[in-house]
Amino acid sequence: MSPELVAVLAVIVAAMVFDYTNGFHDAANAIATSISTRALTPRVALAMAAVGNFIGAHLGTKVAQTVGEGLVHLPVGIPSLGIVFAGVLGAIVWNLITWYFGLPSSSSHALFGGLVGATLFAGIGTVQWATIIQKVLIPMILSPVVGLILGFIAMVAIMWIFRRGHPGRLNRGFRNAQTVSAALMAVGHGTQDAAKTMGIVVLALYSGGYQSDTTHIPQWVYWASATMLAIGTYTGGWRIIRTLGRKIIDLGPAEGFAAETVASTVLYFNAWVLHAPISTTHTITSAIMGVGATKRLSAVRWNVAGNIVIAWVTTFPAAALIACVLYFVVRPLFA
């Protein structure tokens, strides 16, 4: 077995581990609201989210290509594989830290931060800042704002349309509707997050000389990424599920339906129209805040929201710093 093949396999294994942690870290994105409103039982919700993520992975080709070719440019060779390996490990470490504290941070931005940090520290290759700004930093700022505003508008519309409805019947109806909105959210999560792992695997294949470009995605990469994300999702990240489902606001079925519908719409638009790898975590969390603000501003537990925002802001640089340290450690193995 050649050194190049060993290095490529090491990166692929790391990418699959990241994909798994992404699944259990971000399982809350799709199903926390459905569980908190008792629209779905936890295991049914997780199973549905896993299937949705698996399906969505096959619909995120453009996002995968953005990650594979648009963030950093690395020359072919084993040292480049060391950069990708350290970047992915940095994202895994940050995922585990934020999972431990129950903070719904962005696995996507952890991955991007790790990759950029390792590239800058190694001095090999170049960071494509124009793409980073256009398709990472700007969406990172805008997607929570859009989610917040649209969540507020959607909930106001629901309250007005059903203002004369019977509360009991409305709750039952929105619980049923949440099955659909949660499924849409799960598929949207797959189009975004599995695609990012696919992009990393393709980048590893290119850097190792096993692929001539970073745009072609082999079919086995789709299946491997989708499977690991689905398995991780079914495992369930209960710490973050509790944060999203219970600690930000007290969700009812109508609020859960509104938040999931808004968040999934934003995910699909970015994946299929803009081809931008946005954070599903930022989108659903801000939509929940917007929905909750329709009751009254004090209904949102802003201290919890503040901690989440701090995690959002620190994710990219923190993962980058961790990846720098890890690259210093693993560099001799990829010389």
Short mmCIF file of C-alpha atoms in Angstrom, two decimals:
data_model
loop_
_atom_site.label_atom_id
_atom_site.label_comp_id
_atom_site.label_asym_id
_atom_site.label_seq_id
_atom_site.Cartn_x
_atom_site.Cartn_y
_atom_site.Cartn_z
CA MET A 1 0.00 0.00 0.00
CA SER A 2 1.53 3.31 -1.11
CA PRO A 3 2.05 6.22 1.33
CA GLU A 4 -0.36 8.32 -0.73
CA LEU A 5 -3.11 5.74 -0.40
CA VAL A 6 -2.55 5.44 3.36
CA ALA A 7 -2.77 9.23 3.71
CA VAL A 8 -5.94 9.42 1.61
CA LEU A 9 -7.57 6.64 3.63
CA ALA A 10 -6.65 8.42 6.87
CA VAL A 11 -8.39 11.59 5.68
CA ILE A 12 -11.45 9.66 4.50
CA VAL A 13 -11.75 7.90 7.87
CA ALA A 14 -11.44 11.25 9.66
CA ALA A 15 -14.10 12.71 7.35
CA MET A 16 -16.47 9.84 8.16
CA VAL A 17 -15.89 10.36 11.89
CA PHE A 18 -16.66 14.04 11.43
CA ASP A 19 -19.79 13.08 9.49
CA TYR A 20 -20.90 10.88 12.38
CA THR A 21 -20.30 13.62 14.97
CA ASN A 22 -22.10 16.05 12.67
CA GLY A 23 -25.08 13.70 12.70
CA PHE A 24 -25.45 13.38 16.46
CA HIS A 25 -24.39 16.99 17.06
CA ASP A 26 -26.95 18.39 14.62
CA ALA A 27 -29.76 15.85 15.04
CA ALA A 28 -31.53 18.53 17.04
CA ASN A 29 -31.78 20.72 13.96
CA ALA A 30 -34.45 18.55 12.42
CA ILE A 31 -36.36 17.05 15.31
CA ALA A 32 -35.90 19.00 18.57
CA THR A 33 -39.07 21.01 18.05
CA SER A 34 -41.11 17.93 17.11
CA ILE A 35 -39.97 16.11 20.23
CA SER A 36 -40.57 19.07 22.54
CA THR A 37 -44.15 19.51 21.25
CA ARG A 38 -44.75 15.74 21.42
CA ALA A 39 -45.58 15.66 17.73
CA LEU A 40 -43.23 12.69 17.44
CA THR A 41 -41.68 10.28 19.91
CA PRO A 42 -37.90 10.64 20.21
CA ARG A 43 -36.97 7.42 18.43
CA VAL A 44 -39.49 7.90 15.62
CA ALA A 45 -38.25 11.48 15.18
CA LEU A 46 -34.61 10.37 15.06
CA ALA A 47 -35.38 7.56 12.60
CA MET A 48 -37.20 9.99 10.34
CA ALA A 49 -34.35 12.49 10.61
CA ALA A 50 -31.83 9.78 9.73
CA VAL A 51 -33.78 8.77 6.62
CA GLY A 52 -34.23 12.42 5.63
CA ASN A 53 -30.52 13.11 6.01
CA PHE A 54 -29.72 10.06 3.89
CA ILE A 55 -32.04 11.25 1.11
CA GLY A 56 -30.85 14.84 1.33
CA ALA A 57 -27.23 13.81 0.94
CA HIS A 58 -27.96 12.84 -2.66
CA LEU A 59 -29.38 16.29 -3.40
CA GLY A 60 -26.47 18.46 -2.26
CA THR A 61 -24.03 18.08 -5.14
CA LYS A 62 -23.50 21.81 -5.69
CA VAL A 63 -22.75 22.42 -2.02
CA ALA A 64 -20.23 19.56 -2.06
CA GLN A 65 -18.50 21.07 -5.08
CA THR A 66 -18.30 24.46 -3.35
CA VAL A 67 -16.56 22.84 -0.36
CA GLY A 68 -14.28 20.68 -2.49
CA GLU A 69 -13.01 23.35 -4.86
CA GLY A 70 -14.02 26.74 -3.51
CA LEU A 71 -12.58 27.14 -0.01
CA VAL A 72 -8.89 26.30 -0.31
CA HIS A 73 -6.59 25.38 -3.17
CA LEU A 74 -4.05 22.71 -2.28
CA PRO A 75 -1.34 21.16 -4.46
CA VAL A 76 -1.32 17.43 -5.09
CA GLY A 77 0.77 15.59 -2.52
CA ILE A 78 0.89 14.03 0.92
CA PRO A 79 1.56 17.34 2.78
CA SER A 80 -1.77 18.65 1.50
CA LEU A 81 -3.50 15.58 2.88
CA GLY A 82 -1.99 16.41 6.27
CA ILE A 83 -3.64 19.83 6.08
CA VAL A 84 -7.06 18.33 5.30
CA PHE A 85 -6.60 15.72 8.03
CA ALA A 86 -5.77 18.34 10.67
CA GLY A 87 -8.64 20.56 9.53
CA VAL A 88 -11.16 17.75 9.87
CA LEU A 89 -9.78 16.76 13.29
CA GLY A 90 -10.10 20.37 14.45
CA ALA A 91 -13.77 20.32 13.48
CA ILE A 92 -14.34 17.02 15.29
CA VAL A 93 -12.76 18.35 18.50
CA TRP A 94 -14.87 21.51 18.42
CA ASN A 95 -18.02 19.47 17.75
CA LEU A 96 -17.34 17.36 20.82
CA ILE A 97 -16.63 20.41 23.00
CA THR A 98 -19.84 22.19 22.04
CA TRP A 99 -21.85 18.96 22.27
CA TYR A 100 -20.59 18.43 25.82
CA PHE A 101 -21.86 21.87 26.83
CA GLY A 102 -25.12 21.46 24.91
CA LEU A 103 -24.40 24.39 22.59
CA PRO A 104 -25.92 24.18 19.08
CA SER A 105 -22.87 25.48 17.23
CA SER A 106 -22.27 25.03 13.52
CA SER A 107 -20.51 21.85 12.43
CA SER A 108 -20.17 23.45 9.00
CA HIS A 109 -18.26 26.47 10.26
CA ALA A 110 -16.13 24.22 12.44
CA LEU A 111 -15.13 22.29 9.33
CA PHE A 112 -14.45 25.44 7.31
CA GLY A 113 -12.50 27.01 10.16
CA GLY A 114 -10.40 23.90 10.65
CA LEU A 115 -9.56 23.67 6.96
CA VAL A 116 -8.68 27.36 6.66
CA GLY A 117 -6.66 27.37 9.89
CA ALA A 118 -4.56 24.36 8.91
CA THR A 119 -3.96 25.78 5.42
CA LEU A 120 -2.79 29.13 6.76
CA PHE A 121 -0.56 27.55 9.40
CA ALA A 122 1.03 25.10 6.97
CA GLY A 123 1.83 27.74 4.38
CA ILE A 124 0.96 25.25 1.63
CA GLY A 125 -1.79 26.14 -0.78
CA THR A 126 -4.00 29.19 -0.69
CA VAL A 127 -7.22 30.17 1.02
CA GLN A 128 -9.78 31.42 -1.48
CA TRP A 129 -10.99 34.36 0.55
CA ALA A 130 -13.41 35.65 -2.09
CA THR A 131 -15.39 32.41 -1.91
CA ILE A 132 -15.09 32.28 1.88
CA ILE A 133 -16.55 35.77 2.17
CA GLN A 134 -19.25 35.25 -0.46
CA LYS A 135 -20.43 31.75 0.42
CA VAL A 136 -19.46 31.32 4.09
CA LEU A 137 -19.12 34.59 6.00
CA ILE A 138 -21.98 36.53 4.37
CA PRO A 139 -24.44 33.59 4.66
CA MET A 140 -23.20 33.08 8.24
CA ILE A 141 -24.41 36.58 9.06
CA LEU A 142 -27.50 36.70 6.88
CA SER A 143 -29.02 33.25 7.44
CA PRO A 144 -29.72 33.80 11.17
CA VAL A 145 -31.14 37.26 10.45
CA VAL A 146 -33.36 35.88 7.68
CA GLY A 147 -34.40 32.96 9.88
CA LEU A 148 -35.29 35.32 12.74
CA ILE A 149 -37.34 37.67 10.56
CA LEU A 150 -39.11 34.96 8.57
CA GLY A 151 -39.83 32.97 11.75
CA PHE A 152 -41.50 36.04 13.25
CA ILE A 153 -43.49 36.74 10.07
CA ALA A 154 -44.58 33.13 9.61
CA MET A 155 -45.80 32.88 13.20
CA VAL A 156 -47.69 36.18 12.98
CA ALA A 157 -49.38 34.90 9.80
CA ILE A 158 -50.36 31.63 11.47
CA MET A 159 -51.74 33.45 14.51
CA TRP A 160 -53.83 35.71 12.26
CA ILE A 161 -55.11 32.97 9.93
CA PHE A 162 -56.12 30.65 12.76
CA ARG A 163 -57.13 33.34 15.26
CA ARG A 164 -60.65 31.93 15.58
CA GLY A 165 -59.69 28.28 15.60
CA HIS A 166 -60.26 25.91 18.50
CA PRO A 167 -56.96 25.56 20.44
CA GLY A 168 -57.27 21.81 20.93
CA ARG A 169 -58.02 21.05 17.30
CA LEU A 170 -55.31 23.45 16.13
CA ASN A 171 -52.71 21.78 18.32
CA ARG A 172 -53.62 18.36 16.95
CA GLY A 173 -53.49 19.68 13.40
CA PHE A 174 -50.12 21.33 13.80
CA ARG A 175 -48.69 18.23 15.48
CA ASN A 176 -49.60 16.29 12.35
CA ALA A 177 -48.20 19.06 10.16
CA GLN A 178 -44.94 18.93 12.10
CA THR A 179 -44.33 15.44 10.78
CA VAL A 180 -44.06 16.98 7.32
CA SER A 181 -42.07 20.07 8.35
CA ALA A 182 -39.60 17.98 10.38
CA ALA A 183 -39.11 15.64 7.42
CA LEU A 184 -38.43 18.63 5.15
CA MET A 185 -35.96 19.93 7.70
CA ALA A 186 -34.17 16.56 7.83
CA VAL A 187 -33.81 16.38 4.06
CA GLY A 188 -32.59 20.00 4.01
CA HIS A 189 -30.00 19.15 6.65
CA GLY A 190 -28.77 16.29 4.47
CA THR A 191 -28.43 18.51 1.40
CA GLN A 192 -26.16 20.79 3.41
CA ASP A 193 -24.19 18.76 5.94
CA ALA A 194 -23.58 15.44 4.17
CA ALA A 195 -22.52 17.45 1.14
CA LYS A 196 -19.77 19.13 3.15
CA THR A 197 -18.25 15.78 4.06
CA MET A 198 -18.47 14.71 0.42
CA GLY A 199 -16.55 17.84 -0.54
CA ILE A 200 -13.78 16.96 1.93
CA VAL A 201 -13.49 13.39 0.61
CA VAL A 202 -13.26 14.66 -2.97
CA LEU A 203 -10.59 17.17 -1.91
CA ALA A 204 -8.64 14.30 -0.34
CA LEU A 205 -8.92 12.19 -3.51
CA TYR A 206 -7.66 15.13 -5.57
CA SER A 207 -4.80 15.98 -3.19
CA GLY A 208 -3.73 12.34 -3.17
CA GLY A 209 -3.64 12.17 -6.96
CA TYR A 210 -6.56 9.74 -7.24
CA GLN A 211 -8.81 12.22 -9.01
CA SER A 212 -8.03 14.84 -11.65
CA ASP A 213 -10.45 17.50 -10.40
CA THR A 214 -12.52 18.51 -7.36
CA THR A 215 -15.90 18.59 -9.07
CA HIS A 216 -16.56 14.90 -9.76
CA ILE A 217 -18.16 13.05 -6.84
CA PRO A 218 -17.96 9.24 -7.07
CA GLN A 219 -21.15 7.41 -6.22
CA TRP A 220 -19.56 5.59 -3.27
CA VAL A 221 -18.81 8.98 -1.68
CA TYR A 222 -22.53 9.82 -1.72
CA TRP A 223 -23.43 6.53 -0.05
CA ALA A 224 -20.65 6.60 2.55
CA SER A 225 -21.34 10.21 3.61
CA ALA A 226 -25.10 9.73 3.67
CA THR A 227 -24.82 6.53 5.71
CA MET A 228 -22.50 7.96 8.36
CA LEU A 229 -24.59 11.10 8.76
CA ALA A 230 -27.74 9.00 9.09
CA ILE A 231 -26.16 6.72 11.71
CA GLY A 232 -24.90 9.70 13.68
CA THR A 233 -28.30 11.34 13.49
CA TYR A 234 -30.06 8.25 14.81
CA THR A 235 -27.65 8.18 17.76
CA GLY A 236 -29.07 11.57 18.73
CA GLY A 237 -27.33 14.44 20.47
CA TRP A 238 -29.67 14.72 23.43
CA ARG A 239 -27.82 17.58 25.13
CA ILE A 240 -28.39 19.87 22.15
CA ILE A 241 -31.91 18.57 21.55
CA ARG A 242 -32.81 19.73 25.06
CA THR A 243 -31.29 23.17 24.40
CA LEU A 244 -33.12 23.77 21.14
CA GLY A 245 -36.40 22.14 22.13
CA ARG A 246 -36.83 23.44 25.66
CA LYS A 247 -34.34 26.07 26.76
CA ILE A 248 -34.80 28.85 24.19
CA ILE A 249 -38.61 29.11 24.33
CA ASP A 250 -41.53 26.94 25.35
CA LEU A 251 -42.59 25.59 21.98
CA GLY A 252 -46.11 24.63 20.96
CA PRO A 253 -47.01 22.66 17.81
CA ALA A 254 -47.76 25.81 15.80
CA GLU A 255 -44.45 27.41 16.80
CA GLY A 256 -42.56 24.22 15.97
CA PHE A 257 -44.22 23.95 12.57
CA ALA A 258 -43.45 27.59 11.74
CA ALA A 259 -39.78 27.34 12.78
CA GLU A 260 -39.17 24.11 10.86
CA THR A 261 -40.92 25.33 7.72
CA VAL A 262 -38.97 28.59 7.65
CA ALA A 263 -35.62 26.91 8.35
CA SER A 264 -36.08 24.20 5.70
CA THR A 265 -37.07 26.83 3.11
CA VAL A 266 -33.88 28.80 3.79
CA LEU A 267 -31.78 25.61 3.55
CA TYR A 268 -33.23 24.57 0.20
CA PHE A 269 -32.85 28.04 -1.27
CA ASN A 270 -29.19 28.23 -0.33
CA ALA A 271 -28.40 24.67 -1.44
CA TRP A 272 -30.18 24.72 -4.79
CA VAL A 273 -30.14 28.39 -5.83
CA LEU A 274 -27.05 29.95 -4.23
CA HIS A 275 -25.03 26.72 -3.81
CA ALA A 276 -23.94 28.17 -0.46
CA PRO A 277 -22.97 25.83 2.42
CA ILE A 278 -24.88 27.55 5.23
CA SER A 279 -25.29 26.45 8.83
CA THR A 280 -28.46 24.47 9.53
CA THR A 281 -27.88 25.14 13.23
CA HIS A 282 -27.87 28.91 12.85
CA THR A 283 -30.95 28.80 10.65
CA ILE A 284 -33.24 26.68 12.83
CA THR A 285 -32.10 28.33 16.07
CA SER A 286 -32.78 31.83 14.79
CA ALA A 287 -36.14 30.72 13.38
CA ILE A 288 -37.08 29.42 16.84
CA MET A 289 -36.09 32.77 18.36
CA GLY A 290 -38.17 34.65 15.79
CA VAL A 291 -41.20 32.45 16.41
CA GLY A 292 -40.84 32.86 20.16
CA ALA A 293 -40.60 36.64 19.93
CA THR A 294 -44.20 36.79 18.62
CA LYS A 295 -45.46 35.92 22.08
CA ARG A 296 -43.43 38.61 23.77
CA LEU A 297 -39.73 39.40 23.74
CA SER A 298 -39.34 38.03 27.26
CA ALA A 299 -40.64 34.65 26.04
CA VAL A 300 -37.23 34.05 24.48
CA ARG A 301 -34.61 33.14 27.08
CA TRP A 302 -32.07 35.62 25.81
CA ASN A 303 -29.35 34.47 28.21
CA VAL A 304 -29.44 31.04 26.56
CA ALA A 305 -29.63 32.68 23.13
CA GLY A 306 -26.62 34.84 24.02
CA ASN A 307 -24.53 31.78 24.88
CA ILE A 308 -25.52 30.22 21.57
CA VAL A 309 -24.52 33.34 19.63
CA ILE A 310 -21.14 33.37 21.39
CA ALA A 311 -20.63 29.78 20.27
CA TRP A 312 -21.55 30.81 16.71
CA VAL A 313 -19.03 33.64 16.65
CA THR A 314 -16.18 31.63 18.17
CA THR A 315 -16.67 28.43 16.15
CA PHE A 316 -14.70 29.41 13.04
CA PRO A 317 -11.62 30.85 14.83
CA ALA A 318 -11.68 28.21 17.58
CA ALA A 319 -11.75 25.31 15.13
CA ALA A 320 -9.02 27.05 13.11
CA LEU A 321 -6.80 27.36 16.18
CA ILE A 322 -7.37 23.73 17.18
CA ALA A 323 -6.54 22.62 13.63
CA CYS A 324 -3.28 24.62 13.73
CA VAL A 325 -2.21 22.79 16.87
CA LEU A 326 -3.20 19.43 15.46
CA TYR A 327 -1.39 20.10 12.18
CA PHE A 328 1.81 20.77 14.14
CA VAL A 329 1.32 17.34 15.77
CA VAL A 330 0.42 15.31 12.64
CA ARG A 331 2.72 17.06 10.14
CA PRO A 332 5.58 14.53 10.58
CA LEU A 333 3.17 11.75 9.58
CA PHE A 334 2.39 13.47 6.27
CA ALA A 335 5.89 14.54 5.30
#
